[in-house]
Coordinates of C-alpha atoms and ligand atoms in Angstrom, one line a residue:
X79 CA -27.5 -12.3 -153.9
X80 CA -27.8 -9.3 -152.4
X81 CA -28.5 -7.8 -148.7
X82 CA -29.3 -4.7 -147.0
X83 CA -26.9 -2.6 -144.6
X84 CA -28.9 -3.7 -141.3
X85 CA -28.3 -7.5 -142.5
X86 CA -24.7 -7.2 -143.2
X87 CA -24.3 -5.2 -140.0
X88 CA -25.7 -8.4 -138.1
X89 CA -23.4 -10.4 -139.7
X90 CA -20.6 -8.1 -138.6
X91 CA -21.7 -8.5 -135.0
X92 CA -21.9 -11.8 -135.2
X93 CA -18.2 -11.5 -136.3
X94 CA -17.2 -9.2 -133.9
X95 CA -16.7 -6.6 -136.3
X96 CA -17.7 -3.6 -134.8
X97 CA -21.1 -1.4 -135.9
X98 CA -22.7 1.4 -134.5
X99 CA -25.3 0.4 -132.2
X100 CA -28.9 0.9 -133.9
X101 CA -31.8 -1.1 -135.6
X102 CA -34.1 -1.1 -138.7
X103 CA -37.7 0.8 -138.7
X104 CA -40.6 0.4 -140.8
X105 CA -42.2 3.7 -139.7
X106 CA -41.0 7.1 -138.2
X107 CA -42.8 5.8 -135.1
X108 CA -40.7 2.8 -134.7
X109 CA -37.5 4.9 -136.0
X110 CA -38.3 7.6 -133.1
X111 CA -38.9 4.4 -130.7
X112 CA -35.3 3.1 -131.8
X113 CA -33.5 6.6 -131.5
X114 CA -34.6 6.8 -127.6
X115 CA -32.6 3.4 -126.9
X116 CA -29.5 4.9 -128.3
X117 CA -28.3 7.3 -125.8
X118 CA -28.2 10.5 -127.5
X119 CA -27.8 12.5 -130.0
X120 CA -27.0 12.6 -133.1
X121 CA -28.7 9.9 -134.3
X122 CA -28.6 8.6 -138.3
X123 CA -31.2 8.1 -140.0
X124 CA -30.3 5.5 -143.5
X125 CA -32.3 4.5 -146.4
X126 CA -32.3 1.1 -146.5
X127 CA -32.3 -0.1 -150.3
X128 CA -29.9 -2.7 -151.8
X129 CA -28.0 0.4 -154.2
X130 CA -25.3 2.0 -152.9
X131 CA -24.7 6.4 -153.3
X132 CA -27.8 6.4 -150.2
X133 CA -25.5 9.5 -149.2
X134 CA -25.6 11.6 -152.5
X135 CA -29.5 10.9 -152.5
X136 CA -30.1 12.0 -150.0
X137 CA -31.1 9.0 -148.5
X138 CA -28.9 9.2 -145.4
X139 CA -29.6 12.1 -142.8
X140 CA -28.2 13.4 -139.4
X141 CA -31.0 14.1 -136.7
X142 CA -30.0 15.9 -133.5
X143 CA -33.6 15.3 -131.9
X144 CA -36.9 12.7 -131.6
X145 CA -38.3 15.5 -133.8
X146 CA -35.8 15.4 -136.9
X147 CA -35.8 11.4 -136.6
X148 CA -39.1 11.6 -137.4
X149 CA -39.3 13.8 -139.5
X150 CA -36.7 12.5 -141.7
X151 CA -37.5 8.9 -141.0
X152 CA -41.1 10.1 -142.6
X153 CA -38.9 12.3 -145.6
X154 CA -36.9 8.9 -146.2
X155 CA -39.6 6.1 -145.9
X156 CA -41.9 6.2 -149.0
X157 CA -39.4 8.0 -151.2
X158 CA -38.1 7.0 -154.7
X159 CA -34.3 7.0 -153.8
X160 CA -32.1 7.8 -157.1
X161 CA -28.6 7.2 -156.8
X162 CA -25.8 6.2 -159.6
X163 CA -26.9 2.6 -158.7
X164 CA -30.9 2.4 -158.7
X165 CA -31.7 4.0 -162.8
X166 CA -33.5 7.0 -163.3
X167 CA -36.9 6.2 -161.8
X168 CA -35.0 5.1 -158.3
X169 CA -35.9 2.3 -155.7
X170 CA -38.3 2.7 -153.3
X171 CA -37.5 3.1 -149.5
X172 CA -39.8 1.0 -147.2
X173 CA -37.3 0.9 -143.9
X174 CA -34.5 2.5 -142.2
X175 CA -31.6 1.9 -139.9
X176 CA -31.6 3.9 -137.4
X177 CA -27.9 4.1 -135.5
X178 CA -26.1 6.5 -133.4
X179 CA -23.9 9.3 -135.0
X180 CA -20.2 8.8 -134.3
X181 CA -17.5 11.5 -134.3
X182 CA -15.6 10.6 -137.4
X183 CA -11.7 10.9 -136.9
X184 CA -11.3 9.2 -140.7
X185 CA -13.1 7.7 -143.5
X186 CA -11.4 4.6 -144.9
X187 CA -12.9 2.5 -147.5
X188 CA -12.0 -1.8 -147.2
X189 CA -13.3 -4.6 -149.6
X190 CA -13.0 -8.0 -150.0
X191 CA -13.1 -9.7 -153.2
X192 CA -12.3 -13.1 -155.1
X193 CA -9.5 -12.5 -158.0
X194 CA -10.7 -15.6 -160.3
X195 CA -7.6 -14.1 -162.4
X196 CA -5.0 -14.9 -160.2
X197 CA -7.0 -17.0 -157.9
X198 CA -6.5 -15.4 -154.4
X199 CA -9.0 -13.6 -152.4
X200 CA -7.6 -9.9 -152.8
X201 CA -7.9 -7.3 -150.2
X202 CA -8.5 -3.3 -151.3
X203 CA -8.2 -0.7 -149.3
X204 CA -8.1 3.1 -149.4
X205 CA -6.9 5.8 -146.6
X206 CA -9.2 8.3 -149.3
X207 CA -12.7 6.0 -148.3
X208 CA -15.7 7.6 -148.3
X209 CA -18.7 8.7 -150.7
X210 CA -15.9 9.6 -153.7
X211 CA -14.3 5.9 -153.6
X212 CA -15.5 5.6 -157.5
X213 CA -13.6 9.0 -158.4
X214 CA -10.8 8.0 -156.4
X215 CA -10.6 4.6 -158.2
X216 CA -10.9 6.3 -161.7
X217 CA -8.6 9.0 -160.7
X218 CA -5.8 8.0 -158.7
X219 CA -6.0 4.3 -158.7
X220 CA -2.7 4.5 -156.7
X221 CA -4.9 5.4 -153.8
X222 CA -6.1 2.1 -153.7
X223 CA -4.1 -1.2 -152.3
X224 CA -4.4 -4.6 -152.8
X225 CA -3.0 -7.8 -150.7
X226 CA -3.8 -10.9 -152.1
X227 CA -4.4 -14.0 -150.1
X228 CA -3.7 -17.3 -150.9
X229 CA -7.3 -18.9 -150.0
X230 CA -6.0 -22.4 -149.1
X231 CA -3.3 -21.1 -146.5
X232 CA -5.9 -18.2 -145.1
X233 CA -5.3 -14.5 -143.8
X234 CA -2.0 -14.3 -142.2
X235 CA -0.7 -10.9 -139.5
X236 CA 1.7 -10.6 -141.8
X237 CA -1.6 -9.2 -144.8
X238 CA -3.2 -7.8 -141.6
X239 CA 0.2 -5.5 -141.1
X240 CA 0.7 -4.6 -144.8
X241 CA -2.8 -3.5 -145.3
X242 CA -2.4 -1.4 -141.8
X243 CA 0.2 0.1 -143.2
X244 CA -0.8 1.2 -146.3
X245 CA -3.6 3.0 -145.0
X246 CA -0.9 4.7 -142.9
X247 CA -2.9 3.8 -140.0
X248 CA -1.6 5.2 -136.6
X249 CA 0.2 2.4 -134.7
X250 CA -3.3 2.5 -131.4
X251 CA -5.6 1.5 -134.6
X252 CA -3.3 -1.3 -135.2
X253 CA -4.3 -4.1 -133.0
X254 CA -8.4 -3.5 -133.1
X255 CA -8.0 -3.5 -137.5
X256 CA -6.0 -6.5 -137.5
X257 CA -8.7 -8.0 -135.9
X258 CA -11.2 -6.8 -137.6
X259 CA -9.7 -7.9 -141.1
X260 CA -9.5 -11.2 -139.7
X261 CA -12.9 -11.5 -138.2
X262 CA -14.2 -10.0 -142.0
X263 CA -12.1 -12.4 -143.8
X264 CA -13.3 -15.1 -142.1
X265 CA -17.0 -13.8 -142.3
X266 CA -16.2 -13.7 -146.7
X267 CA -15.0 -17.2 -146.6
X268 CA -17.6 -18.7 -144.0
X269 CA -20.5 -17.4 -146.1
X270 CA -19.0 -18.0 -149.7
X271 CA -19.0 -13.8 -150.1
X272 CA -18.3 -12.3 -154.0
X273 CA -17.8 -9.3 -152.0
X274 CA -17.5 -7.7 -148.9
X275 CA -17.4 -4.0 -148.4
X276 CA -17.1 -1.2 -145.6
X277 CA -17.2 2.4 -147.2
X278 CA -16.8 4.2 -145.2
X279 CA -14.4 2.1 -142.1
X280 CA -14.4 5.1 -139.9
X281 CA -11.3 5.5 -137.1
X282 CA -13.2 7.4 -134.2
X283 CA -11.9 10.3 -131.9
X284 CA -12.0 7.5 -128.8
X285 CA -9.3 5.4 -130.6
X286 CA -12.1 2.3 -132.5
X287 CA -12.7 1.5 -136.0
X288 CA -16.0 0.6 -136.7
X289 CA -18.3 -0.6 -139.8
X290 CA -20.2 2.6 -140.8
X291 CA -21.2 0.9 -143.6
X292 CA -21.9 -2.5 -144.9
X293 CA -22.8 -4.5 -148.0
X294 CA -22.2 -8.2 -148.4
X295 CA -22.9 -10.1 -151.8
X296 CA -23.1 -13.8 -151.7
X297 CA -22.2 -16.2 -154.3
X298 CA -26.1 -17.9 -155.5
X299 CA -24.1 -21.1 -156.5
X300 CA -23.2 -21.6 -152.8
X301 CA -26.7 -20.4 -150.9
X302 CA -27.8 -23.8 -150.5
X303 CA -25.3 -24.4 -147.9
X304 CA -26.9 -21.0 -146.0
X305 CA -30.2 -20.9 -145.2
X306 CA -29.7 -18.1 -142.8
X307 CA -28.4 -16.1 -145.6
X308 CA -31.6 -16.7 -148.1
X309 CA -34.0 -15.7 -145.1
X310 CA -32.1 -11.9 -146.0
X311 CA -33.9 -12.3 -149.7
X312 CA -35.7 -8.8 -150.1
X313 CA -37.5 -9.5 -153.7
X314 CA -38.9 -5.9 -153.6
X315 CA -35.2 -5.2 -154.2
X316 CA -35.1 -7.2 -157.8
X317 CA -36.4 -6.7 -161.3
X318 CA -39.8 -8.2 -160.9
X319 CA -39.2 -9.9 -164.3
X320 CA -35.9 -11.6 -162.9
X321 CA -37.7 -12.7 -160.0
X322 CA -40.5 -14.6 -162.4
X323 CA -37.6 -16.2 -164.1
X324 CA -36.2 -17.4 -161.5
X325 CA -39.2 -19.2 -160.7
X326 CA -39.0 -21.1 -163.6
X327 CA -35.1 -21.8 -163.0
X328 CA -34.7 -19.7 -166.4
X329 CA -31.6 -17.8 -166.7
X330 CA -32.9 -14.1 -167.6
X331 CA -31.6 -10.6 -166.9
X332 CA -33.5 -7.3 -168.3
X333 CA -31.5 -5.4 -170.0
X334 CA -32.3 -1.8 -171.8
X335 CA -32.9 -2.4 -175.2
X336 CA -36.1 -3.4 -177.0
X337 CA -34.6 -6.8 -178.8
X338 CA -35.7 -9.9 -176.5
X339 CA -34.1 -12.8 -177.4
X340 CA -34.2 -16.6 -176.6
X341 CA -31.1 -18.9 -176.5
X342 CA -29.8 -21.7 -175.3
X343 CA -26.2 -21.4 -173.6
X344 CA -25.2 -18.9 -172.1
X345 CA -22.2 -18.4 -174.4
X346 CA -24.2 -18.5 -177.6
X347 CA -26.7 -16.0 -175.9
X348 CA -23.6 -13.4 -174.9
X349 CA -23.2 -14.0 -178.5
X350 CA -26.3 -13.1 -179.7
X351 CA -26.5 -9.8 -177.6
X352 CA -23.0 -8.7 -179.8
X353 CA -24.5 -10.0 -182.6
X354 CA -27.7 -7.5 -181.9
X355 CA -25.2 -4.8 -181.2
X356 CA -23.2 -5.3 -183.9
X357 CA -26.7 -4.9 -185.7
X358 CA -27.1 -2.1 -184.3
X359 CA -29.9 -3.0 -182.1
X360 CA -29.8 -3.0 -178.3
X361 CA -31.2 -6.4 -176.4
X362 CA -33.9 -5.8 -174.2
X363 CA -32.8 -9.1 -172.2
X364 CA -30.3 -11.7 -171.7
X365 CA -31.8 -15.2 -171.7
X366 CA -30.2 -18.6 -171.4
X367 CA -33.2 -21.6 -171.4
X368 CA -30.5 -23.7 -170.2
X369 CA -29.5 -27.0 -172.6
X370 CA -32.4 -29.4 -171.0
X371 CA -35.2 -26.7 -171.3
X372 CA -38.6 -28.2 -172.0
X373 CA -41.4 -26.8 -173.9
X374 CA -43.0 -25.6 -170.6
X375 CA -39.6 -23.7 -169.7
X376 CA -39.9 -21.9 -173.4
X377 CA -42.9 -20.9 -173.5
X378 CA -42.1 -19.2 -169.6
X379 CA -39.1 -17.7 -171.3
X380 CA -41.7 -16.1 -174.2
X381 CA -44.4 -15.1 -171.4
X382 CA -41.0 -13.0 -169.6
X383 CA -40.0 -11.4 -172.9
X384 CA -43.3 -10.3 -173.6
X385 CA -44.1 -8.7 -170.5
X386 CA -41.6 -6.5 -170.8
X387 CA -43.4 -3.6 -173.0
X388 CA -40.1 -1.8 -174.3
X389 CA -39.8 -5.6 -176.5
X390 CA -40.5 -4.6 -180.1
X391 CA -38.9 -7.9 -182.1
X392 CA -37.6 -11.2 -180.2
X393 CA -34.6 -13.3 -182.0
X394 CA -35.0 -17.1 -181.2
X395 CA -31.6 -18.5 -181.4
X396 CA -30.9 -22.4 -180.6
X397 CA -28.4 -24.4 -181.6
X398 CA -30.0 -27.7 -181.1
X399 CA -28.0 -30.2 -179.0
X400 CA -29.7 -31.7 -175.5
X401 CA -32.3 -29.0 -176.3
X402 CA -33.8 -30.6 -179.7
X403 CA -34.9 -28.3 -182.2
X404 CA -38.8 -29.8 -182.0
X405 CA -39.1 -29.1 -178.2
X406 CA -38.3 -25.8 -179.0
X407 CA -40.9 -25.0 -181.6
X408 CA -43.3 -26.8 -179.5
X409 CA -42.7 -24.3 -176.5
X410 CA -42.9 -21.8 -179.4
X411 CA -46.4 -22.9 -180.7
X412 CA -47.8 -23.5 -177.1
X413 CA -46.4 -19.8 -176.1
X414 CA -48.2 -18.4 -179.2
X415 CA -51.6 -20.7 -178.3
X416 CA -51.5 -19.4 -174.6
X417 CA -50.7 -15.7 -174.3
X418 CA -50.5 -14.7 -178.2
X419 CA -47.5 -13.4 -179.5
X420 CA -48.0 -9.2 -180.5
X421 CA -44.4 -8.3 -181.8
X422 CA -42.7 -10.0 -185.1
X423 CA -40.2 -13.0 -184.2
X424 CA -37.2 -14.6 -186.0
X425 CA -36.3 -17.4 -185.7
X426 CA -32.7 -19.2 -186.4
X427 CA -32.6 -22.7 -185.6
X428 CA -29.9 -26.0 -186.3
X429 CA -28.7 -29.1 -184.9
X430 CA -30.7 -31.6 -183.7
X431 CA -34.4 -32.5 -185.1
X432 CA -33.9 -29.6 -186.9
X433 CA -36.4 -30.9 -190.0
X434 CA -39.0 -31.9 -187.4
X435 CA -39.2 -28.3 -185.9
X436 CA -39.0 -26.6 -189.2
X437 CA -42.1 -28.5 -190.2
X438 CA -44.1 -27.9 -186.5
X439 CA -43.1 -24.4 -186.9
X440 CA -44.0 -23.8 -190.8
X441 CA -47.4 -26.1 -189.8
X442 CA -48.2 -23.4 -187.2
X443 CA -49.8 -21.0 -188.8
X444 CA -47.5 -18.5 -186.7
X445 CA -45.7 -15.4 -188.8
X446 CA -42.5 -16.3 -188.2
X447 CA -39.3 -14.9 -190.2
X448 CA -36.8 -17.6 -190.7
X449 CA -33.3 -16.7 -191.3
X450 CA -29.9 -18.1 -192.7
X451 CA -28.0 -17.4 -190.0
X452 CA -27.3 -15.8 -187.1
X453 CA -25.7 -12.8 -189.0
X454 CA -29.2 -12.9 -190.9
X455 CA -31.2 -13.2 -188.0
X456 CA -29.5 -10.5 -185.8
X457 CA -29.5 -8.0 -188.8
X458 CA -33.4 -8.7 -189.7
X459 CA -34.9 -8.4 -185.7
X460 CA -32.3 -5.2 -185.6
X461 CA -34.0 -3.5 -188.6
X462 CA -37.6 -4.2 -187.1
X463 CA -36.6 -3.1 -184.1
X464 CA -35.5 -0.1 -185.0
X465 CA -38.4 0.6 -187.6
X466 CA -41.0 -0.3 -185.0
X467 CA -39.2 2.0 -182.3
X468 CA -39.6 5.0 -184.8
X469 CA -43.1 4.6 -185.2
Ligands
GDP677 P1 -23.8 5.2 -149.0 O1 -23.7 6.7 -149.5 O2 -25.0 4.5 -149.6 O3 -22.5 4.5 -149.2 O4 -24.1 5.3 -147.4 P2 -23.1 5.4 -146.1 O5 -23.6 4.5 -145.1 O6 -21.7 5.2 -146.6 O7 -23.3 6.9 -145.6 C1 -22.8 8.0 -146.4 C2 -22.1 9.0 -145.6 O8 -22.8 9.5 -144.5 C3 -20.8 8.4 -145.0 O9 -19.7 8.4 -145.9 C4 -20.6 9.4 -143.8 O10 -19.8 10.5 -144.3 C5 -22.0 9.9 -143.5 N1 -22.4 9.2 -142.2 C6 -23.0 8.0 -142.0 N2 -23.1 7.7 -140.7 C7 -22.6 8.8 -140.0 C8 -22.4 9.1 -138.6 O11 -22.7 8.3 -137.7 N3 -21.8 10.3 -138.3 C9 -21.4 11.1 -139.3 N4 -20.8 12.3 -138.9 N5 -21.5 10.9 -140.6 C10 -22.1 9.7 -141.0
MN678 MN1 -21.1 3.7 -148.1

């Protein structure tokens, strides 16, 4: 899961990681009302969407007066943000943080990460932080460090110091970033983090590093054990097609392509999206029905795939197993009942009760196209795809 800047800045005070002082506004009233607690000017005025590049949109402004807050608090709210992260049509921006500008000495960028590779919680870093961190990654990756932690003996001052130094930090920033790193590491670990990240960690003319930035994802496996943490859920920020899914505890993420598809497994369904490929087809959506999935949860999975309108064939593919192949075409036959079924479906089916669906399915009446295998079945909702996308 995802959270916005203002949540993962109170996090950071409640870690004692220091942030700018500010607060989030829902109008260019409430933003002006927020810029007269802060003492001054300038005051910055950010976009507060769950992508990242709010700078490069445009989505992060300087105002020197109540004036400019609100009127760029009024620019910012309402607009379709596009940034590398948010696709062509954008996100929309319905707040803002509103903080004070700091005098920035340096930009440093710092991340932490699990390495499920080597198994350690790694720690990046860059002296070259800021809003070209990807180029600086693609082009000189040497920019970037990395100190690995060993999770079950914990951050030491020894990775405190090697980080500092690799960011070539002068020796007054020393003591306030160790502490920091420790106070963020322990923040990761506290709230099962898959990433932490400050870009840009500024050094300030007065001698303090502070959290300019801040985005925190959470692993969803773990969220039970932090309610706190699910209170941050902004839907408005998801694929409003996920968000159904997850309703219906189905494992679905849309995807580009105009292939939907319906499997059971998650590795058989990363299977069948490189099978559609390989077809050369693109999947519209990656959906695992899970191995217990009941006729209700198929037919959800079909109402999903159908709503999205760029669907123009779906590939059923089940290997039957806990998931027997008769629950399945029932789901199938009660999908088609319900909500009708407008795009041409193929269907490759084995394993368990196999005969039993193959007879509710042929007994359907439904205009289904059965295939061989999954080979066949890729290669025939590839073709229709790509002949109904050229009408
Ligand atoms: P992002 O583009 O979505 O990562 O948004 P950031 O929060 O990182 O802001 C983008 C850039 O705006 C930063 O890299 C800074 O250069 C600039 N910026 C943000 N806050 C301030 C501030 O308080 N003072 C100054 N001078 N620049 C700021
Ligand atoms: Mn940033």
């Amino acid at each position: 899961m995802k959270i916005h800047e203002y949540q993962a800045k109170e996090l950071f005070k409640k870690y004692s990681v220091p942030t700018p002082q500010g607060r989030v506004a829902f109008s260019p009233d409430e933003a002006v009302e927020v810029a007269k607690t802060l003492g001054g000017y300038p005051v910055v005025v950010k976009a507060q969407i769950h992508a990242g590049g709010r700078g490069k949109g445009g989505g992060v402004k300087l105002a020197q007066s109540e004036q400019e807050v609100e009127r760029i608090a009024g620019q910012i709210i309402g607009m379709d943000l596009v940034t590398h992260q948010t696709g062509p049509r954008g996100q929309e921006v319905k707040k803002v943080l509103v903080e004070q500008g700091l005098a920035i000495a340096k930009e440093l960028y710092l991340s932490i990460i699990p390495d499920r590779a080597i198994a350690r919680i790694v720690i990046m870093a860059s002296e070259a932080g800021g809003m070209d961190i990807e180029e600086v990654a693609a082009k000189t990756p040497q920019k970037i460090i990395k100190v690995a932690i060993n999770p079950l003996q914990g951050i030491q001052a020894h990775h405190c110091r090697q980080v500092a130094f690799g960011l070539n930090l002068p020796a007054a920033f020393m003591k306030p970033f160790a502490a920091l790193l420790k106070n963020l590491y322990q923040l990761f670990v506290d709230y099962d983090g898959s990433l932490v990240e400050i870009n840009p960690l500024v050094l300030t003319a007065d001698g303090s590093v502070v959290a300019l930035d801040g985005k925190i994802n959470f692993d969803d496996n773990a969220l039970f054990r932090h309610q706190d943490i699910l209170e941050y859920r902004d839907i408005d920020e998801e694929d409003p097609l996920d968000v159904e899914a997850s309703k219906y505890n189905l494992n679905y993420i849309n995807l580009d392509g105009n292939v939907g598809n319906m499997v059971n497994g998650a590795g058989l369904a990363m299977a069948t999206m490189d099978l559609i490929k390989l077809a050369g087809a693109e999947p519209a959506n990656f959906l695992d029905v899970g191995g217990g999935a009941s006729s209700e949860m198929v037919e959800n999975g079909f109402r999903i795939i159908l709503s999205d309108p760029s669907v123009k064939g779906i590939l059923i593919n089940i290997f039957g197993g806990i998931l027997r192949c008769d629950v399945l075409a029932e789901g199938v036959v009660q999908a088609a009942q319900k909500i009708g079924i407008n795009v041409p479906v193929v269907v490759r089916m084995e394993g368990t009760n196999i005969e039993e669906g193959r007879r509710i399915l042929a007994e359907s009446g439904l205009d289904l196209i059965t295939a061989t295998d999954l080979k066949d079945a890729a290669g025939k909702v590839a073709d229709i795809a790509k002949f109904e996308a050229n009408i």
